[in-house]
Amino acid sequence: MQMAASLSGAFRRVPPGAVYLAGLLPLAWIVWLGVQGGLGVDPVKEIEHRLGKIALWFLVGGLAMTPLRRFMGINLIRQRRAVGLLAFFYVALHLAAWLVLDMGLLWDQAIRDLFKRPYLTFGISAFVLMIPLALSSNDGAVRRLGGARWRRLHRLVYPAVILGGLHYLWQMKVISSEGWLWAAAIAILLLGRLRGR
């Protein structure tokens, strides 16, 4: 318990700006790999995959903050807004990589790809659900909406995470052990939030 209190105190002293800077490090690493030719034989697919995985890390990390506080006494709530906005940022980059690098902004081809690969619809739906969350992740929006309405709106994160997880699992031809671990983590965190109501 004392360790949890110490960790909470340490995290409270971390300014949100530092979280944003740290959150950009994975992107910097992808850029560095691209410059060095370290993205394999299909760099476009590798960029898409890495950006999507990073987005999932941030989404699941944001979900984990309330259980960490409730069950372990580790308070990361001050960093939750930054983590959520970073998740949206990486989801947007993941979608942009598909549209620009993979589809070449050929909209007819992109629409055909949506019908051919239904898991893409899950990912795009998750992104659409996250747009109002990103737009309202500021103090002004909380004041305008009121605390209760703002919290109801931000429950959209739950279906967004589910859709994002399904998108990730469905794009695998065979679900790997890592995929099942992601599914289990999302299910446990969502069940924990429901039980905590």
PDB file of C-alpha atoms in Angstrom:
ATOM      1  CA  MET A   1       0.000   0.000   0.000  1.00  0.00           C
ATOM      2  CA  GLN A   2       2.888   2.314   0.843  1.00  0.00           C
ATOM      3  CA  MET A   3       4.487   1.543  -2.533  1.00  0.00           C
ATOM      4  CA  ALA A   4       1.214   2.362  -4.318  1.00  0.00           C
ATOM      5  CA  ALA A   5       1.010   5.696  -2.478  1.00  0.00           C
ATOM      6  CA  SER A   6       4.617   6.460  -3.422  1.00  0.00           C
ATOM      7  CA  LEU A   7       3.938   5.616  -7.072  1.00  0.00           C
ATOM      8  CA  SER A   8       0.797   7.755  -7.082  1.00  0.00           C
ATOM      9  CA  GLY A   9       2.739  10.667  -5.603  1.00  0.00           C
ATOM     10  CA  ALA A  10       5.464  10.276  -8.207  1.00  0.00           C
ATOM     11  CA  PHE A  11       2.980  10.140 -11.088  1.00  0.00           C
ATOM     12  CA  ARG A  12       1.120  13.202  -9.782  1.00  0.00           C
ATOM     13  CA  ARG A  13       4.336  15.172 -10.221  1.00  0.00           C
ATOM     14  CA  VAL A  14       4.641  14.132 -13.889  1.00  0.00           C
ATOM     15  CA  PRO A  15       3.267  17.003 -16.031  1.00  0.00           C
ATOM     16  CA  PRO A  16       0.897  16.006 -18.877  1.00  0.00           C
ATOM     17  CA  GLY A  17       3.318  17.543 -21.369  1.00  0.00           C
ATOM     18  CA  ALA A  18       5.889  14.926 -20.433  1.00  0.00           C
ATOM     19  CA  VAL A  19       3.321  12.186 -21.137  1.00  0.00           C
ATOM     20  CA  TYR A  20       2.684  13.612 -24.614  1.00  0.00           C
ATOM     21  CA  LEU A  21       6.417  13.765 -25.337  1.00  0.00           C
ATOM     22  CA  ALA A  22       6.929  10.193 -24.143  1.00  0.00           C
ATOM     23  CA  GLY A  23       3.924   9.130 -26.215  1.00  0.00           C
ATOM     24  CA  LEU A  24       5.597  10.422 -29.364  1.00  0.00           C
ATOM     25  CA  LEU A  25       8.662   8.219 -28.886  1.00  0.00           C
ATOM     26  CA  PRO A  26       7.092   5.170 -30.602  1.00  0.00           C
ATOM     27  CA  LEU A  27       6.337   7.339 -33.644  1.00  0.00           C
ATOM     28  CA  ALA A  28       9.903   8.630 -33.660  1.00  0.00           C
ATOM     29  CA  TRP A  29      11.113   5.015 -33.562  1.00  0.00           C
ATOM     30  CA  ILE A  30       8.954   4.092 -36.586  1.00  0.00           C
ATOM     31  CA  VAL A  31      10.315   7.095 -38.497  1.00  0.00           C
ATOM     32  CA  TRP A  32      13.864   6.102 -37.563  1.00  0.00           C
ATOM     33  CA  LEU A  33      13.302   2.525 -38.724  1.00  0.00           C
ATOM     34  CA  GLY A  34      11.857   3.833 -41.970  1.00  0.00           C
ATOM     35  CA  VAL A  35      14.870   6.051 -42.609  1.00  0.00           C
ATOM     36  CA  GLN A  36      17.233   3.164 -41.816  1.00  0.00           C
ATOM     37  CA  GLY A  37      15.323   0.676 -43.982  1.00  0.00           C
ATOM     38  CA  GLY A  38      14.404  -1.390 -40.946  1.00  0.00           C
ATOM     39  CA  LEU A  39      10.710  -1.952 -41.695  1.00  0.00           C
ATOM     40  CA  GLY A  40      11.105  -5.188 -43.633  1.00  0.00           C
ATOM     41  CA  VAL A  41      10.067  -6.167 -47.129  1.00  0.00           C
ATOM     42  CA  ASP A  42       6.636  -4.481 -46.875  1.00  0.00           C
ATOM     43  CA  PRO A  43       7.245  -1.198 -45.030  1.00  0.00           C
ATOM     44  CA  VAL A  44       3.718   0.131 -45.619  1.00  0.00           C
ATOM     45  CA  LYS A  45       2.083  -2.857 -43.932  1.00  0.00           C
ATOM     46  CA  GLU A  46       4.668  -2.693 -41.147  1.00  0.00           C
ATOM     47  CA  ILE A  47       3.931   0.994 -40.533  1.00  0.00           C
ATOM     48  CA  GLU A  48       0.178   0.281 -40.446  1.00  0.00           C
ATOM     49  CA  HIS A  49       0.653  -2.649 -38.080  1.00  0.00           C
ATOM     50  CA  ARG A  50       2.947  -0.783 -35.706  1.00  0.00           C
ATOM     51  CA  LEU A  51       0.721   2.304 -35.536  1.00  0.00           C
ATOM     52  CA  GLY A  52      -2.354   0.152 -34.870  1.00  0.00           C
ATOM     53  CA  LYS A  53      -0.582  -1.801 -32.130  1.00  0.00           C
ATOM     54  CA  ILE A  54       0.589   1.409 -30.430  1.00  0.00           C
ATOM     55  CA  ALA A  55      -2.980   2.778 -30.563  1.00  0.00           C
ATOM     56  CA  LEU A  56      -4.231  -0.410 -28.903  1.00  0.00           C
ATOM     57  CA  TRP A  57      -1.593  -0.068 -26.171  1.00  0.00           C
ATOM     58  CA  PHE A  58      -2.803   3.436 -25.357  1.00  0.00           C
ATOM     59  CA  LEU A  59      -6.490   2.445 -25.497  1.00  0.00           C
ATOM     60  CA  VAL A  60      -5.995  -0.478 -23.136  1.00  0.00           C
ATOM     61  CA  GLY A  61      -3.676   1.612 -20.949  1.00  0.00           C
ATOM     62  CA  GLY A  62      -6.395   4.222 -20.548  1.00  0.00           C
ATOM     63  CA  LEU A  63      -8.913   1.527 -19.580  1.00  0.00           C
ATOM     64  CA  ALA A  64      -6.492   0.122 -17.005  1.00  0.00           C
ATOM     65  CA  MET A  65      -6.191   3.370 -15.044  1.00  0.00           C
ATOM     66  CA  THR A  66      -9.421   3.066 -13.065  1.00  0.00           C
ATOM     67  CA  PRO A  67      -8.793  -0.578 -11.979  1.00  0.00           C
ATOM     68  CA  LEU A  68      -5.235   0.380 -10.995  1.00  0.00           C
ATOM     69  CA  ARG A  69      -6.603   3.118  -8.747  1.00  0.00           C
ATOM     70  CA  ARG A  70      -9.494   1.048  -7.398  1.00  0.00           C
ATOM     71  CA  PHE A  71      -7.691  -2.216  -6.682  1.00  0.00           C
ATOM     72  CA  MET A  72      -4.030  -1.223  -6.276  1.00  0.00           C
ATOM     73  CA  GLY A  73      -4.239   2.367  -5.103  1.00  0.00           C
ATOM     74  CA  ILE A  74      -2.095   3.638  -7.997  1.00  0.00           C
ATOM     75  CA  ASN A  75      -3.582   6.920  -9.173  1.00  0.00           C
ATOM     76  CA  LEU A  76      -2.806   7.790 -12.805  1.00  0.00           C
ATOM     77  CA  ILE A  77      -6.000   9.770 -13.449  1.00  0.00           C
ATOM     78  CA  ARG A  78      -4.053  12.997 -14.060  1.00  0.00           C
ATOM     79  CA  GLN A  79      -2.437  11.334 -17.083  1.00  0.00           C
ATOM     80  CA  ARG A  80      -5.636   9.767 -18.489  1.00  0.00           C
ATOM     81  CA  ARG A  81      -6.519  12.652 -20.820  1.00  0.00           C
ATOM     82  CA  ALA A  82      -3.055  12.591 -22.391  1.00  0.00           C
ATOM     83  CA  VAL A  83      -3.186   8.807 -22.804  1.00  0.00           C
ATOM     84  CA  GLY A  84      -6.635   9.006 -24.419  1.00  0.00           C
ATOM     85  CA  LEU A  85      -5.577  11.737 -26.852  1.00  0.00           C
ATOM     86  CA  LEU A  86      -2.443   9.785 -27.743  1.00  0.00           C
ATOM     87  CA  ALA A  87      -4.632   6.754 -28.455  1.00  0.00           C
ATOM     88  CA  PHE A  88      -6.773   8.863 -30.795  1.00  0.00           C
ATOM     89  CA  PHE A  89      -3.648  10.303 -32.440  1.00  0.00           C
ATOM     90  CA  TYR A  90      -2.250   6.847 -33.200  1.00  0.00           C
ATOM     91  CA  VAL A  91      -5.617   5.524 -34.417  1.00  0.00           C
ATOM     92  CA  ALA A  92      -5.802   8.534 -36.774  1.00  0.00           C
ATOM     93  CA  LEU A  93      -2.252   7.864 -37.995  1.00  0.00           C
ATOM     94  CA  HIS A  94      -3.090   4.177 -38.477  1.00  0.00           C
ATOM     95  CA  LEU A  95      -6.109   5.118 -40.617  1.00  0.00           C
ATOM     96  CA  ALA A  96      -4.119   7.754 -42.514  1.00  0.00           C
ATOM     97  CA  ALA A  97      -1.372   5.217 -43.265  1.00  0.00           C
ATOM     98  CA  TRP A  98      -3.966   2.889 -44.781  1.00  0.00           C
ATOM     99  CA  LEU A  99      -5.654   5.637 -46.810  1.00  0.00           C
ATOM    100  CA  VAL A 100      -2.515   7.430 -48.016  1.00  0.00           C
ATOM    101  CA  LEU A 101       0.274   4.850 -48.119  1.00  0.00           C
ATOM    102  CA  ASP A 102      -1.735   1.697 -48.849  1.00  0.00           C
ATOM    103  CA  MET A 103      -4.707   2.995 -50.858  1.00  0.00           C
ATOM    104  CA  GLY A 104      -2.916   6.029 -52.348  1.00  0.00           C
ATOM    105  CA  LEU A 105      -6.054   8.110 -51.653  1.00  0.00           C
ATOM    106  CA  LEU A 106      -7.877   6.117 -54.321  1.00  0.00           C
ATOM    107  CA  TRP A 107     -11.328   6.225 -52.752  1.00  0.00           C
ATOM    108  CA  ASP A 108     -12.932   3.626 -55.055  1.00  0.00           C
ATOM    109  CA  GLN A 109     -10.176   1.196 -54.169  1.00  0.00           C
ATOM    110  CA  ALA A 110     -10.552   2.002 -50.466  1.00  0.00           C
ATOM    111  CA  ILE A 111     -14.312   1.324 -50.589  1.00  0.00           C
ATOM    112  CA  ARG A 112     -13.720  -1.984 -52.391  1.00  0.00           C
ATOM    113  CA  ASP A 113     -11.190  -2.872 -49.708  1.00  0.00           C
ATOM    114  CA  LEU A 114     -13.803  -2.172 -47.017  1.00  0.00           C
ATOM    115  CA  PHE A 115     -16.170  -4.719 -48.585  1.00  0.00           C
ATOM    116  CA  LYS A 116     -13.378  -7.223 -49.115  1.00  0.00           C
ATOM    117  CA  ARG A 117     -12.016  -6.867 -45.555  1.00  0.00           C
ATOM    118  CA  PRO A 118     -14.918  -6.258 -43.128  1.00  0.00           C
ATOM    119  CA  TYR A 119     -12.516  -5.857 -40.185  1.00  0.00           C
ATOM    120  CA  LEU A 120     -11.618  -2.455 -41.676  1.00  0.00           C
ATOM    121  CA  THR A 121     -15.173  -1.290 -40.929  1.00  0.00           C
ATOM    122  CA  PHE A 122     -14.653  -2.206 -37.260  1.00  0.00           C
ATOM    123  CA  GLY A 123     -11.496  -0.100 -37.117  1.00  0.00           C
ATOM    124  CA  ILE A 124     -13.053   2.898 -38.853  1.00  0.00           C
ATOM    125  CA  SER A 125     -16.106   2.668 -36.566  1.00  0.00           C
ATOM    126  CA  ALA A 126     -13.817   2.746 -33.528  1.00  0.00           C
ATOM    127  CA  PHE A 127     -12.144   5.869 -34.931  1.00  0.00           C
ATOM    128  CA  VAL A 128     -15.513   7.584 -35.523  1.00  0.00           C
ATOM    129  CA  LEU A 129     -16.571   6.847 -31.930  1.00  0.00           C
ATOM    130  CA  MET A 130     -13.330   8.365 -30.661  1.00  0.00           C
ATOM    131  CA  ILE A 131     -13.779  11.677 -32.498  1.00  0.00           C
ATOM    132  CA  PRO A 132     -16.262  13.185 -29.979  1.00  0.00           C
ATOM    133  CA  LEU A 133     -14.083  11.902 -27.147  1.00  0.00           C
ATOM    134  CA  ALA A 134     -11.023  13.691 -28.526  1.00  0.00           C
ATOM    135  CA  LEU A 135     -12.977  16.891 -29.243  1.00  0.00           C
ATOM    136  CA  SER A 136     -14.385  16.975 -25.690  1.00  0.00           C
ATOM    137  CA  SER A 137     -11.126  16.127 -23.902  1.00  0.00           C
ATOM    138  CA  ASN A 138     -10.647  19.624 -22.526  1.00  0.00           C
ATOM    139  CA  ASP A 139     -11.797  21.585 -19.482  1.00  0.00           C
ATOM    140  CA  GLY A 140     -14.071  23.811 -21.566  1.00  0.00           C
ATOM    141  CA  ALA A 141     -16.046  20.816 -22.841  1.00  0.00           C
ATOM    142  CA  VAL A 142     -16.460  19.480 -19.306  1.00  0.00           C
ATOM    143  CA  ARG A 143     -17.865  22.849 -18.191  1.00  0.00           C
ATOM    144  CA  ARG A 144     -20.210  23.148 -21.192  1.00  0.00           C
ATOM    145  CA  LEU A 145     -21.533  19.583 -20.990  1.00  0.00           C
ATOM    146  CA  GLY A 146     -21.560  19.250 -17.231  1.00  0.00           C
ATOM    147  CA  GLY A 147     -19.833  16.420 -15.415  1.00  0.00           C
ATOM    148  CA  ALA A 148     -22.626  13.842 -15.739  1.00  0.00           C
ATOM    149  CA  ARG A 149     -23.210  14.356 -19.482  1.00  0.00           C
ATOM    150  CA  TRP A 150     -19.453  14.442 -20.133  1.00  0.00           C
ATOM    151  CA  ARG A 151     -18.991  11.108 -18.327  1.00  0.00           C
ATOM    152  CA  ARG A 152     -21.871   9.552 -20.291  1.00  0.00           C
ATOM    153  CA  LEU A 153     -20.330  10.735 -23.555  1.00  0.00           C
ATOM    154  CA  HIS A 154     -16.965   9.275 -22.623  1.00  0.00           C
ATOM    155  CA  ARG A 155     -18.488   5.848 -22.148  1.00  0.00           C
ATOM    156  CA  LEU A 156     -18.123   5.635 -25.927  1.00  0.00           C
ATOM    157  CA  VAL A 157     -14.585   4.527 -25.159  1.00  0.00           C
ATOM    158  CA  TYR A 158     -15.948   1.058 -24.270  1.00  0.00           C
ATOM    159  CA  PRO A 159     -17.453   0.197 -27.680  1.00  0.00           C
ATOM    160  CA  ALA A 160     -14.452   1.899 -29.308  1.00  0.00           C
ATOM    161  CA  VAL A 161     -12.038  -0.417 -27.489  1.00  0.00           C
ATOM    162  CA  ILE A 162     -14.186  -3.470 -28.304  1.00  0.00           C
ATOM    163  CA  LEU A 163     -14.292  -2.536 -31.992  1.00  0.00           C
ATOM    164  CA  GLY A 164     -10.563  -1.831 -32.002  1.00  0.00           C
ATOM    165  CA  GLY A 165      -9.867  -5.210 -30.413  1.00  0.00           C
ATOM    166  CA  LEU A 166     -12.107  -6.996 -32.922  1.00  0.00           C
ATOM    167  CA  HIS A 167     -10.399  -5.136 -35.764  1.00  0.00           C
ATOM    168  CA  TYR A 168      -7.013  -6.310 -34.497  1.00  0.00           C
ATOM    169  CA  LEU A 169      -8.094  -9.940 -33.999  1.00  0.00           C
ATOM    170  CA  TRP A 170     -10.047 -10.258 -37.261  1.00  0.00           C
ATOM    171  CA  GLN A 171      -7.174  -9.055 -39.427  1.00  0.00           C
ATOM    172  CA  MET A 172      -5.159 -12.071 -38.287  1.00  0.00           C
ATOM    173  CA  LYS A 173      -5.548 -15.099 -40.512  1.00  0.00           C
ATOM    174  CA  VAL A 174      -4.989 -17.251 -37.428  1.00  0.00           C
ATOM    175  CA  ILE A 175      -5.368 -15.614 -34.019  1.00  0.00           C
ATOM    176  CA  SER A 176      -2.011 -15.813 -32.263  1.00  0.00           C
ATOM    177  CA  SER A 177      -1.431 -16.235 -28.538  1.00  0.00           C
ATOM    178  CA  GLU A 178      -0.695 -12.498 -28.411  1.00  0.00           C
ATOM    179  CA  GLY A 179      -4.095 -11.808 -29.973  1.00  0.00           C
ATOM    180  CA  TRP A 180      -5.847 -13.895 -27.322  1.00  0.00           C
ATOM    181  CA  LEU A 181      -3.904 -12.043 -24.602  1.00  0.00           C
ATOM    182  CA  TRP A 182      -5.157  -8.712 -25.993  1.00  0.00           C
ATOM    183  CA  ALA A 183      -8.720 -10.071 -26.081  1.00  0.00           C
ATOM    184  CA  ALA A 184      -8.437 -11.319 -22.485  1.00  0.00           C
ATOM    185  CA  ALA A 185      -6.990  -8.006 -21.254  1.00  0.00           C
ATOM    186  CA  ILE A 186      -9.795  -5.997 -22.888  1.00  0.00           C
ATOM    187  CA  ALA A 187     -12.489  -8.365 -21.577  1.00  0.00           C
ATOM    188  CA  ILE A 188     -11.118  -8.307 -18.011  1.00  0.00           C
ATOM    189  CA  LEU A 189     -10.797  -4.520 -17.952  1.00  0.00           C
ATOM    190  CA  LEU A 190     -14.309  -3.988 -19.355  1.00  0.00           C
ATOM    191  CA  LEU A 191     -15.829  -6.488 -16.911  1.00  0.00           C
ATOM    192  CA  GLY A 192     -13.978  -4.754 -14.079  1.00  0.00           C
ATOM    193  CA  ARG A 193     -15.446  -1.408 -15.097  1.00  0.00           C
ATOM    194  CA  LEU A 194     -18.978  -2.870 -15.314  1.00  0.00           C
ATOM    195  CA  ARG A 195     -18.689  -4.495 -11.892  1.00  0.00           C
ATOM    196  CA  GLY A 196     -17.393  -1.248 -10.452  1.00  0.00           C
ATOM    197  CA  ARG A 197     -20.559   0.647 -11.324  1.00  0.00           C
TER     198      ARG A 197
END
